[in-house]
Amino acid sequence: MSEAVTQLTESLLQQFKNETFVLLSTVDIESGGPTSTAISWIYAENASTLRVAIDHRSRLVNNMIENPAITVTIFGEEMVYAVNGRASVRQNPLQDVPFNMCCFDISIEAVRNALFYGAQLSSVPQFVKIYDQRAAEKLDEQVFTAMKKA
């Protein structure tokens, strides 16, 4: 994919069906500059919409409310993709989760290969949760269920 498309490819859509992590880049409301944060509460509602849940303690919530232009960077099979879009509040606060969160829908405007020319990823980065595994699974289940109902 060398040119931008306006929706997720089938392989990216499948990647978003499983737990993954991305870098969410927003415009910081205080500095006006870019800021990126790794998040994992994200999934594809469909090929043109991503849904994310963000803890209200994060600066990302106010950043996206103030300036909805965002980029989601995802490490796919062999490539790094930049997904540009606009965030809008889906549900605030997100219902049925144990702490104050905001749920956003991201309308996808462009999907581009963001890896430098002549390179490909040899593997997709993996992550592990280093806190109580049962607690992590329970919280993830609550958040994803609430996001899908939002």
PDB file of C-alpha atoms in Angstrom:
ATOM      1  CA  MET A   1       0.000   0.000   0.000  1.00  0.00           C
ATOM      2  CA  SER A   2       1.902   3.024  -1.222  1.00  0.00           C
ATOM      3  CA  GLU A   3      -1.040   5.332  -1.728  1.00  0.00           C
ATOM      4  CA  ALA A   4      -3.579   6.302   0.892  1.00  0.00           C
ATOM      5  CA  VAL A   5      -6.898   4.496   1.023  1.00  0.00           C
ATOM      6  CA  THR A   6      -9.890   5.575   3.066  1.00  0.00           C
ATOM      7  CA  GLN A   7     -10.629   2.380   4.956  1.00  0.00           C
ATOM      8  CA  LEU A   8      -8.900  -0.505   6.656  1.00  0.00           C
ATOM      9  CA  THR A   9      -7.596  -3.368   4.557  1.00  0.00           C
ATOM     10  CA  GLU A  10      -8.947  -6.834   5.314  1.00  0.00           C
ATOM     11  CA  SER A  11      -5.723  -7.797   7.144  1.00  0.00           C
ATOM     12  CA  LEU A  12      -5.884  -4.665   9.328  1.00  0.00           C
ATOM     13  CA  LEU A  13      -9.576  -5.271   9.997  1.00  0.00           C
ATOM     14  CA  GLN A  14      -8.699  -8.768  11.214  1.00  0.00           C
ATOM     15  CA  GLN A  15      -5.833  -7.439  13.352  1.00  0.00           C
ATOM     16  CA  PHE A  16      -8.258  -5.058  15.082  1.00  0.00           C
ATOM     17  CA  LYS A  17     -10.576  -8.002  15.845  1.00  0.00           C
ATOM     18  CA  ASN A  18      -7.936  -9.302  18.284  1.00  0.00           C
ATOM     19  CA  GLU A  19      -6.276  -7.498  21.157  1.00  0.00           C
ATOM     20  CA  THR A  20      -3.572  -5.264  19.743  1.00  0.00           C
ATOM     21  CA  PHE A  21      -1.801  -2.108  20.718  1.00  0.00           C
ATOM     22  CA  VAL A  22      -1.359   1.094  18.769  1.00  0.00           C
ATOM     23  CA  LEU A  23       0.184   4.511  19.174  1.00  0.00           C
ATOM     24  CA  LEU A  24      -2.508   7.178  19.381  1.00  0.00           C
ATOM     25  CA  SER A  25      -1.203  10.604  18.360  1.00  0.00           C
ATOM     26  CA  THR A  26      -3.121  13.754  19.192  1.00  0.00           C
ATOM     27  CA  VAL A  27      -2.490  17.494  19.306  1.00  0.00           C
ATOM     28  CA  ASP A  28      -1.670  18.505  22.884  1.00  0.00           C
ATOM     29  CA  ILE A  29      -4.033  21.257  24.054  1.00  0.00           C
ATOM     30  CA  GLU A  30      -1.376  22.935  26.213  1.00  0.00           C
ATOM     31  CA  SER A  31       1.681  22.898  23.956  1.00  0.00           C
ATOM     32  CA  GLY A  32      -0.049  22.703  20.565  1.00  0.00           C
ATOM     33  CA  GLY A  33       2.468  20.034  19.589  1.00  0.00           C
ATOM     34  CA  PRO A  34       2.044  16.355  18.810  1.00  0.00           C
ATOM     35  CA  THR A  35       1.893  13.721  21.524  1.00  0.00           C
ATOM     36  CA  SER A  36       1.699   9.915  21.267  1.00  0.00           C
ATOM     37  CA  THR A  37       0.531   7.293  23.745  1.00  0.00           C
ATOM     38  CA  ALA A  38       0.341   3.510  23.444  1.00  0.00           C
ATOM     39  CA  ILE A  39      -3.198   2.170  23.975  1.00  0.00           C
ATOM     40  CA  SER A  40      -4.829  -1.252  23.695  1.00  0.00           C
ATOM     41  CA  TRP A  41      -8.548  -0.548  24.190  1.00  0.00           C
ATOM     42  CA  ILE A  42      -9.221  -0.196  20.489  1.00  0.00           C
ATOM     43  CA  TYR A  43     -11.127  -2.211  17.914  1.00  0.00           C
ATOM     44  CA  ALA A  44     -12.578  -1.770  14.434  1.00  0.00           C
ATOM     45  CA  GLU A  45     -16.306  -1.131  14.467  1.00  0.00           C
ATOM     46  CA  ASN A  46     -16.106  -1.537  10.678  1.00  0.00           C
ATOM     47  CA  ALA A  47     -13.629  -0.808   7.860  1.00  0.00           C
ATOM     48  CA  SER A  48     -14.100   2.959   8.200  1.00  0.00           C
ATOM     49  CA  THR A  49     -14.482   3.407  11.975  1.00  0.00           C
ATOM     50  CA  LEU A  50     -12.251   2.615  14.939  1.00  0.00           C
ATOM     51  CA  ARG A  51     -13.522   2.765  18.520  1.00  0.00           C
ATOM     52  CA  VAL A  52     -11.292   3.561  21.501  1.00  0.00           C
ATOM     53  CA  ALA A  53     -11.788   3.877  25.253  1.00  0.00           C
ATOM     54  CA  ILE A  54      -9.603   6.302  27.173  1.00  0.00           C
ATOM     55  CA  ASP A  55      -9.261   6.751  30.924  1.00  0.00           C
ATOM     56  CA  HIS A  56     -10.376  10.281  31.887  1.00  0.00           C
ATOM     57  CA  ARG A  57      -7.086  10.764  33.743  1.00  0.00           C
ATOM     58  CA  SER A  58      -5.328  10.780  30.367  1.00  0.00           C
ATOM     59  CA  ARG A  59      -4.618  14.038  28.544  1.00  0.00           C
ATOM     60  CA  LEU A  60      -5.789  12.290  25.381  1.00  0.00           C
ATOM     61  CA  VAL A  61      -9.460  12.825  26.288  1.00  0.00           C
ATOM     62  CA  ASN A  62      -9.251  16.627  26.328  1.00  0.00           C
ATOM     63  CA  ASN A  63      -6.826  16.639  23.398  1.00  0.00           C
ATOM     64  CA  MET A  64      -9.313  14.776  21.190  1.00  0.00           C
ATOM     65  CA  ILE A  65     -12.299  16.820  22.362  1.00  0.00           C
ATOM     66  CA  GLU A  66     -10.457  20.087  21.669  1.00  0.00           C
ATOM     67  CA  ASN A  67      -8.840  18.974  18.381  1.00  0.00           C
ATOM     68  CA  PRO A  68     -10.321  15.805  16.851  1.00  0.00           C
ATOM     69  CA  ALA A  69      -7.509  15.275  14.300  1.00  0.00           C
ATOM     70  CA  ILE A  70      -5.664  12.085  15.276  1.00  0.00           C
ATOM     71  CA  THR A  71      -3.310   9.455  13.916  1.00  0.00           C
ATOM     72  CA  VAL A  72      -3.363   5.818  14.966  1.00  0.00           C
ATOM     73  CA  THR A  73      -0.091   4.012  14.226  1.00  0.00           C
ATOM     74  CA  ILE A  74      -0.432   0.240  14.013  1.00  0.00           C
ATOM     75  CA  PHE A  75       2.276  -2.330  13.473  1.00  0.00           C
ATOM     76  CA  GLY A  76       0.820  -4.791  10.984  1.00  0.00           C
ATOM     77  CA  GLU A  77       2.183  -7.784   9.142  1.00  0.00           C
ATOM     78  CA  GLU A  78       5.377  -6.536   7.498  1.00  0.00           C
ATOM     79  CA  MET A  79       4.267  -2.868   7.575  1.00  0.00           C
ATOM     80  CA  VAL A  80       3.624   0.071   9.839  1.00  0.00           C
ATOM     81  CA  TYR A  81       0.382   1.871   9.056  1.00  0.00           C
ATOM     82  CA  ALA A  82      -0.663   5.431   9.852  1.00  0.00           C
ATOM     83  CA  VAL A  83      -4.434   5.733  10.124  1.00  0.00           C
ATOM     84  CA  ASN A  84      -5.515   9.372  10.007  1.00  0.00           C
ATOM     85  CA  GLY A  85      -8.956  10.371  11.132  1.00  0.00           C
ATOM     86  CA  ARG A  86     -11.218  12.476  13.282  1.00  0.00           C
ATOM     87  CA  ALA A  87     -12.324  11.512  16.772  1.00  0.00           C
ATOM     88  CA  SER A  88     -15.795  12.165  18.124  1.00  0.00           C
ATOM     89  CA  VAL A  89     -17.206  11.309  21.521  1.00  0.00           C
ATOM     90  CA  ARG A  90     -19.346   8.190  21.349  1.00  0.00           C
ATOM     91  CA  GLN A  91     -20.214   7.915  25.058  1.00  0.00           C
ATOM     92  CA  ASN A  92     -19.016  10.001  27.995  1.00  0.00           C
ATOM     93  CA  PRO A  93     -18.744   8.536  30.505  1.00  0.00           C
ATOM     94  CA  LEU A  94     -18.504   4.993  29.173  1.00  0.00           C
ATOM     95  CA  GLN A  95     -21.150   2.940  30.987  1.00  0.00           C
ATOM     96  CA  ASP A  96     -20.551  -0.262  32.987  1.00  0.00           C
ATOM     97  CA  VAL A  97     -16.820   0.140  33.609  1.00  0.00           C
ATOM     98  CA  PRO A  98     -15.235   0.501  37.070  1.00  0.00           C
ATOM     99  CA  PHE A  99     -13.728   3.958  36.495  1.00  0.00           C
ATOM    100  CA  ASN A 100     -14.377   7.117  34.515  1.00  0.00           C
ATOM    101  CA  MET A 101     -13.647   6.585  30.821  1.00  0.00           C
ATOM    102  CA  CYS A 102     -14.584   8.250  27.558  1.00  0.00           C
ATOM    103  CA  CYS A 103     -15.415   6.272  24.418  1.00  0.00           C
ATOM    104  CA  PHE A 104     -14.536   7.788  21.026  1.00  0.00           C
ATOM    105  CA  ASP A 105     -15.289   6.798  17.459  1.00  0.00           C
ATOM    106  CA  ILE A 106     -12.589   7.581  14.935  1.00  0.00           C
ATOM    107  CA  SER A 107     -13.789   8.203  11.383  1.00  0.00           C
ATOM    108  CA  ILE A 108     -10.989   7.019   9.125  1.00  0.00           C
ATOM    109  CA  GLU A 109      -9.902   9.524   6.488  1.00  0.00           C
ATOM    110  CA  ALA A 110      -6.710   7.853   5.217  1.00  0.00           C
ATOM    111  CA  VAL A 111      -4.646   4.697   5.744  1.00  0.00           C
ATOM    112  CA  ARG A 112      -1.008   4.900   4.650  1.00  0.00           C
ATOM    113  CA  ASN A 113       2.112   2.770   4.776  1.00  0.00           C
ATOM    114  CA  ALA A 114       4.287   4.667   7.268  1.00  0.00           C
ATOM    115  CA  LEU A 115       7.371   2.470   7.063  1.00  0.00           C
ATOM    116  CA  PHE A 116      10.419   3.901   5.353  1.00  0.00           C
ATOM    117  CA  TYR A 117      11.144   2.847   1.784  1.00  0.00           C
ATOM    118  CA  GLY A 118      12.748  -0.538   1.311  1.00  0.00           C
ATOM    119  CA  ALA A 119      11.895  -1.929   4.729  1.00  0.00           C
ATOM    120  CA  GLN A 120       9.412  -4.366   6.163  1.00  0.00           C
ATOM    121  CA  LEU A 121       8.742  -5.569   9.696  1.00  0.00           C
ATOM    122  CA  SER A 122      10.173  -8.976  10.475  1.00  0.00           C
ATOM    123  CA  SER A 123       7.595  -9.471  13.236  1.00  0.00           C
ATOM    124  CA  VAL A 124       4.666  -7.690  14.806  1.00  0.00           C
ATOM    125  CA  PRO A 125       5.607  -6.244  18.223  1.00  0.00           C
ATOM    126  CA  GLN A 126       4.091  -8.126  21.157  1.00  0.00           C
ATOM    127  CA  PHE A 127       3.256  -6.915  24.656  1.00  0.00           C
ATOM    128  CA  VAL A 128       2.518  -8.540  27.992  1.00  0.00           C
ATOM    129  CA  LYS A 129       0.558  -7.163  30.906  1.00  0.00           C
ATOM    130  CA  ILE A 130       2.673  -7.173  34.048  1.00  0.00           C
ATOM    131  CA  TYR A 131      -0.109  -6.847  36.593  1.00  0.00           C
ATOM    132  CA  ASP A 132      -2.569  -9.459  37.860  1.00  0.00           C
ATOM    133  CA  GLN A 133      -3.583 -11.486  34.780  1.00  0.00           C
ATOM    134  CA  ARG A 134      -7.097 -12.262  36.045  1.00  0.00           C
ATOM    135  CA  ALA A 135      -7.722  -8.621  36.908  1.00  0.00           C
ATOM    136  CA  ALA A 136      -6.437  -7.557  33.469  1.00  0.00           C
ATOM    137  CA  GLU A 137      -8.694 -10.029  31.679  1.00  0.00           C
ATOM    138  CA  LYS A 138     -11.723  -8.968  33.736  1.00  0.00           C
ATOM    139  CA  LEU A 139     -11.107  -5.260  33.086  1.00  0.00           C
ATOM    140  CA  ASP A 140     -10.508  -5.831  29.372  1.00  0.00           C
ATOM    141  CA  GLU A 141     -13.756  -7.800  29.146  1.00  0.00           C
ATOM    142  CA  GLN A 142     -15.687  -5.009  30.910  1.00  0.00           C
ATOM    143  CA  VAL A 143     -14.208  -2.257  28.736  1.00  0.00           C
ATOM    144  CA  PHE A 144     -14.635  -4.044  25.389  1.00  0.00           C
ATOM    145  CA  THR A 145     -18.198  -5.101  26.266  1.00  0.00           C
ATOM    146  CA  ALA A 146     -19.062  -1.511  27.228  1.00  0.00           C
ATOM    147  CA  MET A 147     -17.451  -0.133  24.057  1.00  0.00           C
ATOM    148  CA  LYS A 148     -19.456  -2.492  21.875  1.00  0.00           C
ATOM    149  CA  LYS A 149     -22.704  -1.451  23.616  1.00  0.00           C
ATOM    150  CA  ALA A 150     -21.887   2.303  23.361  1.00  0.00           C
TER     151      ALA A 150
END
